Tab-separated table of C-alpha atoms in Angstrom:
chain	number	residue	atom	x	y	z
A	1	MET	CA	178.870	44.939	145.661
A	2	ALA	CA	181.668	43.340	147.331
A	3	LEU	CA	183.644	43.254	144.877
A	4	GLY	CA	183.551	47.126	144.541
A	5	ARG	CA	184.882	47.249	147.853
A	6	LEU	CA	187.541	45.141	147.860
A	7	ILE	CA	188.791	47.250	144.643
A	8	GLY	CA	188.607	49.862	146.785
A	9	ALA	CA	190.530	48.498	149.832
A	10	HIS	CA	193.039	47.669	147.209
A	11	SER	CA	193.482	50.836	145.629
A	12	THR	CA	193.579	52.831	148.370
A	13	LEU	CA	195.907	50.348	150.017
A	14	THR	CA	198.497	50.919	147.253
A	15	ARG	CA	198.023	54.166	146.668
A	16	GLU	CA	198.944	54.984	151.124
A	17	LEU	CA	201.826	51.910	150.487
A	18	SER	CA	203.341	53.900	147.722
A	19	ALA	CA	203.145	57.667	149.270
A	20	GLN	CA	205.191	55.824	152.137
A	21	LEU	CA	207.621	54.067	150.274
A	22	VAL	CA	208.289	57.567	148.574
A	23	GLU	CA	208.526	59.237	151.658
A	24	GLU	CA	210.618	56.755	153.177
A	25	HIS	CA	212.801	55.557	151.415
A	26	GLY	CA	212.278	57.717	147.517
A	27	LEU	CA	211.063	54.501	145.591
A	28	THR	CA	207.990	54.013	143.628
A	29	LEU	CA	206.273	50.817	144.551
A	30	ASN	CA	206.468	49.580	140.756
A	31	GLU	CA	210.592	50.557	142.009
A	32	TYR	CA	210.243	48.460	144.826
A	33	GLU	CA	208.963	45.372	142.870
A	34	VAL	CA	211.667	45.510	140.506
A	35	LEU	CA	214.363	45.505	143.125
A	36	LEU	CA	212.422	42.734	144.742
A	37	LEU	CA	212.285	40.883	141.704
A	38	LEU	CA	216.320	41.373	141.056
A	39	ALA	CA	216.845	40.433	144.713
A	40	ARG	CA	215.258	37.017	144.262
A	41	ALA	CA	216.392	36.356	140.822
A	42	PRO	CA	219.573	33.714	140.787
A	43	ASP	CA	222.503	36.074	140.799
A	44	SER	CA	220.415	39.205	141.389
A	45	ARG	CA	220.087	39.570	137.835
A	46	MET	CA	217.238	39.394	135.033
A	47	ARG	CA	217.132	40.111	131.173
A	48	ARG	CA	215.049	43.642	131.084
A	49	ILE	CA	212.183	41.872	128.655
A	50	ASP	CA	211.735	39.505	131.450
A	51	VAL	CA	211.202	42.656	134.085
A	52	ALA	CA	209.071	44.309	131.865
A	53	GLY	CA	207.123	41.579	132.109
A	54	GLU	CA	206.720	40.771	135.554
A	55	VAL	CA	205.699	44.217	136.479
A	56	ARG	CA	203.635	45.149	133.411
A	57	LEU	CA	205.690	48.134	131.916
A	58	SER	CA	206.722	48.047	128.724
A	59	PRO	CA	210.316	47.800	128.311
A	60	SER	CA	211.170	51.162	127.726
A	61	GLY	CA	209.610	52.194	130.947
A	62	VAL	CA	211.379	49.431	132.419
A	63	THR	CA	214.995	50.943	130.926
A	64	ARG	CA	213.955	54.661	132.433
A	65	MET	CA	213.375	52.855	135.718
A	66	LEU	CA	216.414	51.072	135.766
A	67	ASP	CA	218.457	54.133	134.776
A	68	ARG	CA	217.200	56.155	137.488
A	69	LEU	CA	217.554	53.297	139.879
A	70	GLU	CA	221.479	52.606	138.531
A	71	LYS	CA	221.930	56.472	139.217
A	72	THR	CA	220.947	55.949	142.710
A	73	GLY	CA	223.070	53.194	142.851
A	74	LEU	CA	220.653	50.631	143.587
A	75	VAL	CA	221.090	48.754	140.199
A	76	GLU	CA	224.125	48.074	137.979
A	77	LYS	CA	223.955	46.808	134.293
A	78	GLY	CA	225.492	44.204	133.340
């Protein structure tokens, strides 16, 4: 019973945070997580495959996300 409530609370919090990020910054939660990873990485650089592993997305999904972030000027391909 407690585990179910915890999972429900996590889902609600994640949904609310995601909506707030999109509304205020135009970023999804996954995009924010990638930007945070890159900001903390040495020289703010990571290999795409490593980013994919960290955020639990497919390499092609990360490529599409990074392409979107590049178009907004938030990341640069190196």
